[in-house]
Structure formats: structure tokens, C-alpha cells
């Protein structure tokens, strides 16, 4: 296939990757429609990509070289145990071959790699998409205008307008618990003293009844930062709406929610880790209900879904960024190999639809085991933890996503 016009709805990580992949594969015109006007690189959350997935994506050109990343080697699971000091007691250590990223820096690297021929339009909110048969699909913009393209790719996240047209019955579902996130300057740790498992190459999972918290280093625009993701039951006093995955963005925490988090840290965390998370500026702290979703299809007609628009996966699987970049790679591979849009979308659905459903299922198992039905962590040894972990995986080789090719 050569030529053709593509609209990519959404210009964040998935959107930039898809636009670049399609343009390099031979699309004639690629237009990115991003609804926000602000600087997306200001988003400071951390994420990780498995080393094997990063190598695969780097070889395909989907993950550009030179983007700042922090190497991680191991993951230590700790419980509060005052007899073992402020850092708690390590109950298990496992290999963790990942590199961590700052969302904004990863997006910036992807944005800078978008070919000059791609038109990237910010402040363009898409309000609807409608297929027009063999001619393609129409994109309706907030200003009232309508634009027609041969193919429309939804890379517009969990609220995807494109998904609403392709799979109107597929909507994110609340998982029953929330996620607190934050990050802070890594230099602040020096004021807390040291513990054995605060080494830069080690990620730490703090375990407690009814939840867990992952802590690891990430690069930042002004130096290394510490990123943390805490999963727990929601406050019971109705402070948090549970019908919107982004209820309280950074800087939006109420005093009541901030107090709830402080009480949780004081009650459940080893003192060192509780004090560490308390270093986070309120402007860098937020809370959101956890959702997930799988779609009946990811491509049909002239519509195709990528990233979170195609499947919303609970973060436990550490696969979101890799999956989005793999979706872009699959689109490019299909574009080069196929002779028609019909063949392209059929092949994409066969491979990426299955991959998304598999990731959703695995993340649900991880969420049940690490939040909803936590074991008696403090009574477990390394062997029991390893067996517990294998049970969560359910035959999967590990977290972080699968290779695209066997």
C-alpha cells in the first residue's frame, strides 16, 4: 500500500508513535488531531518498559534512541516489621529487567521523531467519527467542520471518540479500588538516611493488607526523581468520585484526601517508605479510580484503535507504553505487507485484538492478588512468594507484555 490519508485522533504517546509509523510505512498524508493546547511534556508520571520490549521496539524504529531512561534490575517486596528497622523486612527479591521513563520526556522524544511531513494540529477536539463506506470515514471537529480520511486511527485514550463509533458498547469499568500517584526529587531521600533496598537499580513494592505500592527511580527534566504508585481501597467517606478515572489530577487533592493518604502511610508502611512518599509535593500527587476495558474488536471498516483506546489495562502489568508502541509497529508492518485497507485492518485485529485482551486478563489477576485479595504477606517466605507470583501470571512468561513475534 502506498498513499492514502490517515487521521490519528490523539497526539500523546500512542498517537505520535502511530503517526510516525504510518508515515514511514508509506501513507500519503498523516494528520494528528490533538484536543489539548498545553504542553503534554508537563505530565510527570513514571512508566516502565521491559528491556526485551525496548530492544524489539528500538530495532523497529518505533522507540527512538536517546530518550532518557533509568535502568532497573531487581524488585524487592517489603512488609512493615519494626524488628527489622525503618525500611521494613524484605520477603522476596525478583529480577526486574526494565527501564523506567518520565512520561513527558518519552512523549517529547516521540514527538520530535514525528516526520516533518506529518501535520500535527493541537487544539483540535474531535466530537465524532462516522464511516462512509469504501470512501473512508468522516471526522467531525468541535468547530463544526467535517474532514474525510481513508483511515481513522483512535489513539485518544480511555474516552476514545473513535472507539465509541467502532464499539459503542465497550466502556471502561471500575475495578473497585484506587491508585494514588506521585513523584519527587530523588535528592530528597538523602535527608531520610539509607536503607538496603533504596538502591537506584532496585524497585520496591511495599506490601500491606488490602493494597501495595511500587516505588522506583525515573529520569526527570531536572534530574532523577522517585516515582510511586499506591493501590488501595477508596476512602469510605465519599470524598472521591468513582465514575471518572481522572477525578483528582495533580494539585487537585482536597485536604480530606491528603489526610487519608497520610493516615494510610502512617498505619501500613515501614517508617522509611512512609516518610519517603510524604516528601511528595501536593502539586505532584493525584488519585484516580482504577478502570479496565477490553473491546470486542480493535479494527473494522476504516476505523482502527491503538493504545488505551483499544484496551484499558490496569497498571500492574507495566505494559501500557510498550503495548501502544507495539500497536504502532503492527500498523506499519501491515501497511508494508498488505494490498488493501481491508487486509490491513483484518490482520491488525487478529494480532493486536488478542494481545490487548490477554493483557487485560493478566492485569485483572494481578490486581486481585495485589489489592483485592492480598495474601498474608508477612507470613510468606521467598519460595511462597515465588509460587504466589507464578499463580498470578497464569502461564504468561512475565509482566511487561509479550514479544510481537515468537
Tab-separated table of C-alpha atoms in Angstrom:
chain	number	residue	atom	x	y	z
A	1	UNK	CA	0.000	0.000	0.000
A	2	UNK	CA	1.203	3.470	-0.898
A	3	UNK	CA	-0.519	6.791	-0.379
A	4	UNK	CA	-3.828	7.218	1.364
A	5	UNK	CA	-4.888	9.688	4.030
A	6	UNK	CA	-4.888	8.924	7.762
A	7	UNK	CA	-6.277	10.893	10.675
A	8	UNK	CA	-4.761	9.995	14.042
A	9	UNK	CA	-7.105	11.161	16.791
A	10	UNK	CA	-4.943	11.870	19.832
A	11	UNK	CA	-1.379	13.125	19.888
A	12	UNK	CA	0.178	11.646	23.024
A	13	UNK	CA	2.429	8.562	23.163
A	14	UNK	CA	0.250	6.247	21.073
A	15	UNK	CA	-0.688	8.996	18.630
A	16	UNK	CA	2.881	10.126	17.957
A	17	UNK	CA	4.058	6.539	17.523
A	18	UNK	CA	1.210	5.670	15.135
A	19	UNK	CA	1.698	8.827	13.059
A	20	UNK	CA	5.424	8.184	12.702
A	21	UNK	CA	4.958	4.505	11.868
A	22	UNK	CA	2.285	5.164	9.237
A	23	UNK	CA	4.246	7.961	7.566
A	24	UNK	CA	7.401	5.880	7.368
A	25	UNK	CA	5.464	2.900	6.039
A	26	UNK	CA	4.194	4.867	3.056
A	27	UNK	CA	0.985	6.694	3.972
A	28	UNK	CA	0.453	9.663	1.702
A	29	UNK	CA	-0.934	12.113	4.251
A	30	UNK	CA	-0.984	11.778	8.034
A	31	UNK	CA	-2.792	14.303	10.219
A	32	UNK	CA	-2.702	14.201	14.032
A	33	UNK	CA	-5.658	15.803	15.818
A	34	UNK	CA	-4.792	16.542	19.476
A	35	UNK	CA	-7.505	18.205	21.572
A	36	UNK	CA	-5.260	19.864	24.192
A	37	UNK	CA	-3.443	23.125	23.614
A	38	UNK	CA	-0.995	22.875	26.508
A	39	UNK	CA	2.383	21.180	26.744
A	40	UNK	CA	1.908	17.447	27.075
A	41	UNK	CA	5.510	17.038	28.248
A	42	UNK	CA	4.487	18.596	31.568
A	43	UNK	CA	2.928	15.280	32.573
A	44	UNK	CA	5.420	13.857	35.048
A	45	UNK	CA	4.236	10.343	35.873
A	46	UNK	CA	6.626	7.437	35.558
A	47	UNK	CA	6.300	4.302	33.464
A	48	UNK	CA	8.448	1.290	32.627
A	49	UNK	CA	9.252	-0.732	29.512
A	50	UNK	CA	10.662	-4.253	29.709
A	51	UNK	CA	14.213	-4.472	28.378
A	52	UNK	CA	13.240	-7.091	25.778
A	53	UNK	CA	10.316	-4.991	24.541
A	54	UNK	CA	12.547	-1.910	24.410
A	55	UNK	CA	15.115	-3.782	22.307
A	56	UNK	CA	12.409	-5.024	19.947
A	57	UNK	CA	10.827	-1.590	19.610
A	58	UNK	CA	14.196	0.075	19.181
A	59	UNK	CA	15.114	-2.312	16.366
A	60	UNK	CA	11.844	-1.498	14.580
A	61	UNK	CA	12.438	2.238	14.978
A	62	UNK	CA	9.248	2.737	16.989
A	63	UNK	CA	11.144	3.626	20.182
A	64	UNK	CA	13.620	6.377	19.253
A	65	UNK	CA	17.155	6.254	20.580
A	66	UNK	CA	18.415	8.802	23.054
A	67	UNK	CA	15.328	9.163	25.251
A	68	UNK	CA	16.336	9.368	28.910
A	69	UNK	CA	15.696	6.115	30.776
A	70	UNK	CA	16.713	4.727	34.148
A	71	UNK	CA	17.849	1.065	34.331
A	72	UNK	CA	16.180	-1.182	36.889
A	73	UNK	CA	17.469	-4.649	37.730
A	74	UNK	CA	15.529	-6.045	40.662
A	75	UNK	CA	12.315	-5.667	42.599
A	76	UNK	CA	12.206	-6.134	46.354
A	77	UNK	CA	8.983	-6.835	48.217
A	78	UNK	CA	8.901	-5.474	51.784
A	79	UNK	CA	6.498	-5.520	54.724
A	80	UNK	CA	6.376	-3.420	57.824
A	81	UNK	CA	8.276	-5.142	60.624
A	82	UNK	CA	9.545	-2.876	63.388
A	83	UNK	CA	12.075	-5.523	64.482
A	84	UNK	CA	13.841	-5.102	61.121
A	85	UNK	CA	14.164	-1.329	61.234
A	86	UNK	CA	12.720	1.622	59.384
A	87	UNK	CA	12.990	0.035	55.938
A	88	UNK	CA	10.861	-2.971	56.856
A	89	UNK	CA	11.593	-6.613	56.124
A	90	UNK	CA	12.377	-7.935	52.662
A	91	UNK	CA	10.239	-11.014	51.991
A	92	UNK	CA	11.274	-11.609	48.386
A	93	UNK	CA	13.522	-10.283	45.664
A	94	UNK	CA	12.961	-10.963	41.961
A	95	UNK	CA	14.675	-9.893	38.731
A	96	UNK	CA	13.117	-6.786	37.216
A	97	UNK	CA	14.695	-6.151	33.782
A	98	UNK	CA	13.015	-2.852	32.947
A	99	UNK	CA	13.949	0.714	32.109
A	100	UNK	CA	11.854	3.484	33.643
A	101	UNK	CA	10.812	6.660	31.853
A	102	UNK	CA	9.338	10.057	32.620
A	103	UNK	CA	6.068	10.297	30.655
A	104	UNK	CA	6.784	13.797	29.450
A	105	UNK	CA	10.328	13.022	28.294
A	106	UNK	CA	9.176	9.892	26.481
A	107	UNK	CA	6.421	11.842	24.758
A	108	UNK	CA	8.846	14.601	23.829
A	109	UNK	CA	11.218	12.087	22.215
A	110	UNK	CA	8.376	10.522	20.255
A	111	UNK	CA	7.030	13.920	19.229
A	112	UNK	CA	10.425	15.071	17.974
A	113	UNK	CA	10.759	11.921	15.868
A	114	UNK	CA	7.470	12.507	14.007
A	115	UNK	CA	8.424	13.159	10.353
A	116	UNK	CA	8.132	16.730	9.113
A	117	UNK	CA	5.513	15.678	6.571
A	118	UNK	CA	3.043	14.764	9.318
A	119	UNK	CA	0.619	17.561	10.187
A	120	UNK	CA	0.264	17.807	14.000
A	121	UNK	CA	-2.677	20.028	14.929
A	122	UNK	CA	-3.184	20.962	18.593
A	123	UNK	CA	-6.432	22.329	19.937
A	124	UNK	CA	-8.453	20.166	17.528
A	125	UNK	CA	-11.133	18.372	19.524
A	126	UNK	CA	-12.859	15.554	17.647
A	127	UNK	CA	-16.524	15.196	18.609
A	128	UNK	CA	-17.493	12.277	16.377
A	129	UNK	CA	-16.395	9.807	13.732
A	130	UNK	CA	-18.583	8.152	11.099
A	131	UNK	CA	-17.714	5.617	8.435
A	132	UNK	CA	-18.686	6.437	4.856
A	133	UNK	CA	-18.308	3.024	3.239
A	134	UNK	CA	-15.467	2.376	0.826
A	135	UNK	CA	-14.585	6.068	0.758
A	136	UNK	CA	-13.277	6.018	4.334
A	137	UNK	CA	-14.528	7.853	7.409
A	138	UNK	CA	-15.582	11.363	8.330
A	139	UNK	CA	-14.130	13.173	11.343
A	140	UNK	CA	-16.310	15.852	12.918
A	141	UNK	CA	-14.455	18.632	14.746
A	142	UNK	CA	-15.661	20.757	17.644
A	143	UNK	CA	-15.863	23.804	15.403
A	144	UNK	CA	-18.446	22.067	13.224
A	145	UNK	CA	-16.294	21.192	10.210
A	146	UNK	CA	-16.043	17.650	8.824
A	147	UNK	CA	-12.935	16.092	7.274
A	148	UNK	CA	-12.777	12.827	5.326
A	149	UNK	CA	-9.891	10.332	5.505
A	150	UNK	CA	-9.208	6.869	4.102
A	151	UNK	CA	-8.444	5.595	7.611
A	152	UNK	CA	-9.082	6.994	11.090
A	153	UNK	CA	-6.947	5.739	13.979
A	154	UNK	CA	-8.205	6.220	17.512
A	155	UNK	CA	-5.251	6.945	19.795
A	156	UNK	CA	-7.397	9.073	22.071
A	157	UNK	CA	-7.255	7.093	25.303
A	158	UNK	CA	-9.900	5.592	27.544
A	159	UNK	CA	-12.544	8.169	26.481
A	160	UNK	CA	-11.946	7.432	22.806
A	161	UNK	CA	-14.374	9.021	20.367
A	162	UNK	CA	-13.220	6.577	17.696
A	163	UNK	CA	-13.937	3.601	19.951
A	164	UNK	CA	-17.435	4.973	20.555
A	165	UNK	CA	-18.017	4.708	16.799
A	166	UNK	CA	-16.408	1.277	16.404
A	167	UNK	CA	-17.517	-0.410	19.664
A	168	UNK	CA	-20.274	1.715	21.231
A	169	UNK	CA	-20.969	-0.886	23.931
A	170	UNK	CA	-17.346	-1.061	25.170
A	171	UNK	CA	-16.786	1.232	28.132
A	172	UNK	CA	-14.191	1.261	30.936
A	173	UNK	CA	-15.391	-0.473	34.106
A	174	UNK	CA	-14.406	0.491	37.657
A	175	UNK	CA	-12.160	-2.175	39.218
A	176	UNK	CA	-13.165	-1.485	42.834
A	177	UNK	CA	-10.048	0.315	44.090
A	178	UNK	CA	-7.999	3.435	43.520
A	179	UNK	CA	-4.483	4.405	42.582
A	180	UNK	CA	-2.516	7.183	44.286
A	181	UNK	CA	0.457	8.500	42.280
A	182	UNK	CA	3.279	10.897	42.906
A	183	UNK	CA	6.932	11.681	42.309
A	184	UNK	CA	9.605	13.795	43.959
A	185	UNK	CA	13.229	14.865	43.603
A	186	UNK	CA	15.457	11.852	44.364
A	187	UNK	CA	17.946	14.086	46.193
A	188	UNK	CA	15.400	14.495	48.984
A	189	UNK	CA	15.988	10.862	50.003
A	190	UNK	CA	19.367	11.860	51.432
A	191	UNK	CA	17.604	13.518	54.332
A	192	UNK	CA	15.990	10.209	55.364
A	193	UNK	CA	19.189	8.236	55.859
A	194	UNK	CA	19.624	4.976	53.972
A	195	UNK	CA	18.094	1.524	53.834
A	196	UNK	CA	19.376	-1.526	51.993
A	197	UNK	CA	16.605	-1.580	49.409
A	198	UNK	CA	16.668	2.075	48.366
A	199	UNK	CA	19.460	1.445	45.828
A	200	UNK	CA	18.834	3.213	42.483
A	201	UNK	CA	18.692	-0.041	40.484
A	202	UNK	CA	16.085	-1.586	42.791
A	203	UNK	CA	12.376	-1.059	42.613
A	204	UNK	CA	10.499	-1.647	45.864
A	205	UNK	CA	6.983	-2.960	46.426
A	206	UNK	CA	5.583	-2.145	49.858
A	207	UNK	CA	3.001	-4.788	50.821
A	208	UNK	CA	0.167	-4.287	53.295
A	209	UNK	CA	-3.286	-5.793	53.894
A	210	UNK	CA	-5.582	-4.613	51.124
A	211	UNK	CA	-3.000	-2.996	48.911
A	212	UNK	CA	0.538	-2.478	47.664
A	213	UNK	CA	2.782	0.330	46.473
A	214	UNK	CA	5.529	0.286	43.836
A	215	UNK	CA	8.427	2.768	44.238
A	216	UNK	CA	11.207	3.278	41.674
A	217	UNK	CA	13.516	5.913	40.189
A	218	UNK	CA	12.783	7.720	36.931
A	219	UNK	CA	14.714	10.349	34.979
A	220	UNK	CA	13.334	13.864	35.209
A	221	UNK	CA	13.757	17.102	33.276
A	222	UNK	CA	15.979	18.460	36.092
A	223	UNK	CA	17.500	15.241	37.409
A	224	UNK	CA	16.456	11.858	38.863
A	225	UNK	CA	13.108	11.554	40.574
A	226	UNK	CA	11.377	8.915	42.682
A	227	UNK	CA	8.062	7.715	41.274
A	228	UNK	CA	5.470	5.811	43.280
A	229	UNK	CA	2.141	4.126	42.549
A	230	UNK	CA	-0.034	3.056	45.507
A	231	UNK	CA	-3.106	0.819	45.144
A	232	UNK	CA	-5.704	0.611	47.920
A	233	UNK	CA	-9.423	0.666	48.675
A	234	UNK	CA	-11.045	4.076	48.175
A	235	UNK	CA	-11.874	6.384	51.086
A	236	UNK	CA	-15.255	5.446	52.530
A	237	UNK	CA	-16.478	8.961	53.209
A	238	UNK	CA	-17.499	9.768	49.648
A	239	UNK	CA	-14.673	12.241	49.017
A	240	UNK	CA	-13.723	10.533	45.781
A	241	UNK	CA	-15.980	10.157	42.775
A	242	UNK	CA	-15.715	6.696	41.295
A	243	UNK	CA	-17.228	7.436	37.884
A	244	UNK	CA	-14.225	9.206	36.365
A	245	UNK	CA	-10.693	7.755	36.076
A	246	UNK	CA	-9.154	11.225	36.461
A	247	UNK	CA	-11.190	12.537	39.378
A	248	UNK	CA	-8.378	14.399	41.166
A	249	UNK	CA	-5.459	15.412	38.920
A	250	UNK	CA	-2.097	16.655	40.234
A	251	UNK	CA	-2.618	19.603	42.543
A	252	UNK	CA	-6.303	18.840	42.965
A	253	UNK	CA	-6.275	16.820	46.188
A	254	UNK	CA	-8.620	18.068	48.891
A	255	UNK	CA	-7.338	18.345	52.482
A	256	UNK	CA	-9.500	15.349	53.335
A	257	UNK	CA	-7.932	13.155	50.653
A	258	UNK	CA	-4.441	14.301	51.623
A	259	UNK	CA	-5.201	13.393	55.221
A	260	UNK	CA	-6.499	9.957	54.207
A	261	UNK	CA	-3.259	9.249	52.335
A	262	UNK	CA	-1.140	10.424	55.285
A	263	UNK	CA	-3.041	8.119	57.653
A	264	UNK	CA	-2.601	5.172	55.289
A	265	UNK	CA	1.154	5.729	55.091
A	266	UNK	CA	1.484	6.064	58.852
A	267	UNK	CA	-0.597	2.987	59.587
A	268	UNK	CA	0.642	0.497	56.969
A	269	UNK	CA	4.080	1.481	55.661
A	270	UNK	CA	7.529	0.829	57.083
A	271	UNK	CA	8.553	4.224	58.532
A	272	UNK	CA	11.241	4.895	55.923
A	273	UNK	CA	8.883	4.371	52.997
A	274	UNK	CA	6.070	6.317	54.615
A	275	UNK	CA	8.380	9.283	55.138
A	276	UNK	CA	9.683	8.924	51.574
A	277	UNK	CA	6.254	9.200	49.977
A	278	UNK	CA	5.433	12.120	52.276
A	279	UNK	CA	8.221	14.072	50.518
A	280	UNK	CA	5.930	14.433	47.500
A	281	UNK	CA	4.672	17.929	46.850
A	282	UNK	CA	0.856	18.076	46.785
A	283	UNK	CA	1.136	19.521	43.280
A	284	UNK	CA	2.758	16.235	42.195
A	285	UNK	CA	0.236	13.938	43.901
A	286	UNK	CA	-3.011	12.666	42.461
A	287	UNK	CA	-5.545	9.879	42.886
A	288	UNK	CA	-7.704	8.084	40.351
A	289	UNK	CA	-10.085	5.137	40.363
A	290	UNK	CA	-8.684	2.105	38.547
A	291	UNK	CA	-10.574	1.035	35.443
A	292	UNK	CA	-10.117	-1.605	32.802
A	293	UNK	CA	-11.751	-2.465	29.497
A	294	UNK	CA	-11.478	-4.866	26.619
A	295	UNK	CA	-13.101	-4.239	23.263
A	296	UNK	CA	-14.927	-6.696	21.051
A	297	UNK	CA	-12.788	-5.506	18.141
A	298	UNK	CA	-9.896	-3.137	17.570
A	299	UNK	CA	-10.264	-2.607	13.821
A	300	UNK	CA	-13.038	-2.818	11.230
A	301	UNK	CA	-14.131	-0.928	8.144
A	302	UNK	CA	-11.954	2.180	8.107
A	303	UNK	CA	-11.532	2.593	11.868
A	304	UNK	CA	-8.648	1.287	13.989
A	305	UNK	CA	-7.812	1.606	17.697
A	306	UNK	CA	-4.385	1.865	19.342
A	307	UNK	CA	-3.074	2.213	22.881
A	308	UNK	CA	-5.617	2.834	25.658
A	309	UNK	CA	-8.351	3.457	23.098
A	310	UNK	CA	-8.162	-0.239	22.186
A	311	UNK	CA	-7.862	-1.666	25.704
A	312	UNK	CA	-7.551	-0.158	29.169
A	313	UNK	CA	-5.175	-2.284	31.234
A	314	UNK	CA	-4.694	-1.876	34.981
A	315	UNK	CA	-1.154	-0.540	35.561
A	316	UNK	CA	0.049	-3.631	37.485
A	317	UNK	CA	1.173	-5.248	34.242
A	318	UNK	CA	3.671	-2.460	33.421
A	319	UNK	CA	2.790	-2.803	29.749
A	320	UNK	CA	0.887	0.321	28.697
A	321	UNK	CA	3.623	2.196	26.830
A	322	UNK	CA	5.076	-0.944	25.248
A	323	UNK	CA	1.631	-2.038	24.069
A	324	UNK	CA	0.946	1.352	22.456
A	325	UNK	CA	4.284	1.261	20.633
A	326	UNK	CA	3.666	-2.333	19.544
A	327	UNK	CA	0.301	-1.279	18.126
A	328	UNK	CA	2.084	1.341	16.029
A	329	UNK	CA	4.653	-1.204	14.890
A	330	UNK	CA	1.922	-3.645	13.867
A	331	UNK	CA	0.159	-0.948	11.840
A	332	UNK	CA	3.371	-0.116	9.989
A	333	UNK	CA	4.182	-3.773	9.331
A	334	UNK	CA	0.690	-4.352	7.973
A	335	UNK	CA	0.856	-1.257	5.800
A	336	UNK	CA	4.032	-2.510	4.134
A	337	UNK	CA	2.747	-6.074	3.730
A	338	UNK	CA	-0.928	-5.677	2.796
A	339	UNK	CA	-2.521	-4.767	-0.508
A	340	UNK	CA	-5.718	-3.143	0.791
A	341	UNK	CA	-7.206	-1.426	3.812
A	342	UNK	CA	-9.449	-4.448	4.355
A	343	UNK	CA	-6.460	-6.783	4.584
A	344	UNK	CA	-4.600	-4.315	6.796
A	345	UNK	CA	-7.390	-3.983	9.363
A	346	UNK	CA	-8.169	-7.702	9.356
A	347	UNK	CA	-4.563	-8.577	10.164
A	348	UNK	CA	-4.331	-5.876	12.834
A	349	UNK	CA	-7.463	-7.152	14.558
A	350	UNK	CA	-6.182	-10.730	14.584
A	351	UNK	CA	-2.914	-9.834	16.284
A	352	UNK	CA	-3.463	-6.719	18.374
A	353	UNK	CA	-7.003	-7.538	19.484
A	354	UNK	CA	-5.816	-10.767	21.052
A	355	UNK	CA	-2.791	-9.066	22.613
A	356	UNK	CA	-4.976	-6.450	24.286
A	357	UNK	CA	-7.420	-8.974	25.704
A	358	UNK	CA	-4.553	-11.044	27.098
A	359	UNK	CA	-3.066	-8.008	28.858
A	360	UNK	CA	-6.413	-7.051	30.383
A	361	UNK	CA	-6.890	-10.579	31.765
A	362	UNK	CA	-3.388	-10.703	33.263
A	363	UNK	CA	-3.722	-7.266	34.886
A	364	UNK	CA	-7.029	-8.321	36.441
A	365	UNK	CA	-5.322	-11.314	38.046
A	366	UNK	CA	-2.509	-9.096	39.294
A	367	UNK	CA	-4.992	-6.610	40.725
A	368	UNK	CA	-6.933	-9.263	42.582
A	369	UNK	CA	-3.774	-10.731	44.100
A	370	UNK	CA	-2.075	-7.442	44.990
A	371	UNK	CA	-5.042	-5.333	46.094
A	372	UNK	CA	-8.426	-7.032	46.248
A	373	UNK	CA	-7.400	-10.333	47.848
A	374	UNK	CA	-3.955	-9.770	49.284
A	375	UNK	CA	-2.233	-12.736	50.951
A	376	UNK	CA	-0.771	-12.777	54.442
A	377	UNK	CA	2.379	-11.101	53.127
A	378	UNK	CA	4.253	-11.024	56.439
A	379	UNK	CA	3.927	-14.788	56.901
A	380	UNK	CA	5.373	-15.665	53.472
A	381	UNK	CA	8.951	-16.572	52.578
A	382	UNK	CA	10.733	-16.354	49.248
A	383	UNK	CA	9.554	-19.728	47.997
A	384	UNK	CA	5.930	-18.998	48.837
A	385	UNK	CA	6.156	-15.592	47.183
A	386	UNK	CA	7.601	-17.102	44.007
A	387	UNK	CA	4.772	-19.648	43.853
A	388	UNK	CA	2.216	-16.896	44.510
A	389	UNK	CA	3.691	-14.846	41.665
A	390	UNK	CA	3.539	-17.755	39.218
A	391	UNK	CA	-0.106	-18.198	40.125
A	392	UNK	CA	-0.821	-14.601	39.171
A	393	UNK	CA	0.922	-14.960	35.829
A	394	UNK	CA	-1.297	-17.904	34.901
A	395	UNK	CA	1.151	-19.243	32.345
A	396	UNK	CA	2.286	-15.869	30.985
A	397	UNK	CA	6.092	-15.551	30.778
A	398	UNK	CA	6.091	-12.407	32.896
A	399	UNK	CA	4.811	-8.845	33.046
A	400	UNK	CA	5.599	-6.046	30.636
A	401	UNK	CA	3.896	-7.586	27.602
A	402	UNK	CA	4.843	-10.323	25.176
A	403	UNK	CA	7.157	-10.193	22.217
A	404	UNK	CA	5.383	-9.375	18.963
A	405	UNK	CA	6.908	-12.395	17.237
A	406	UNK	CA	7.510	-15.843	18.836
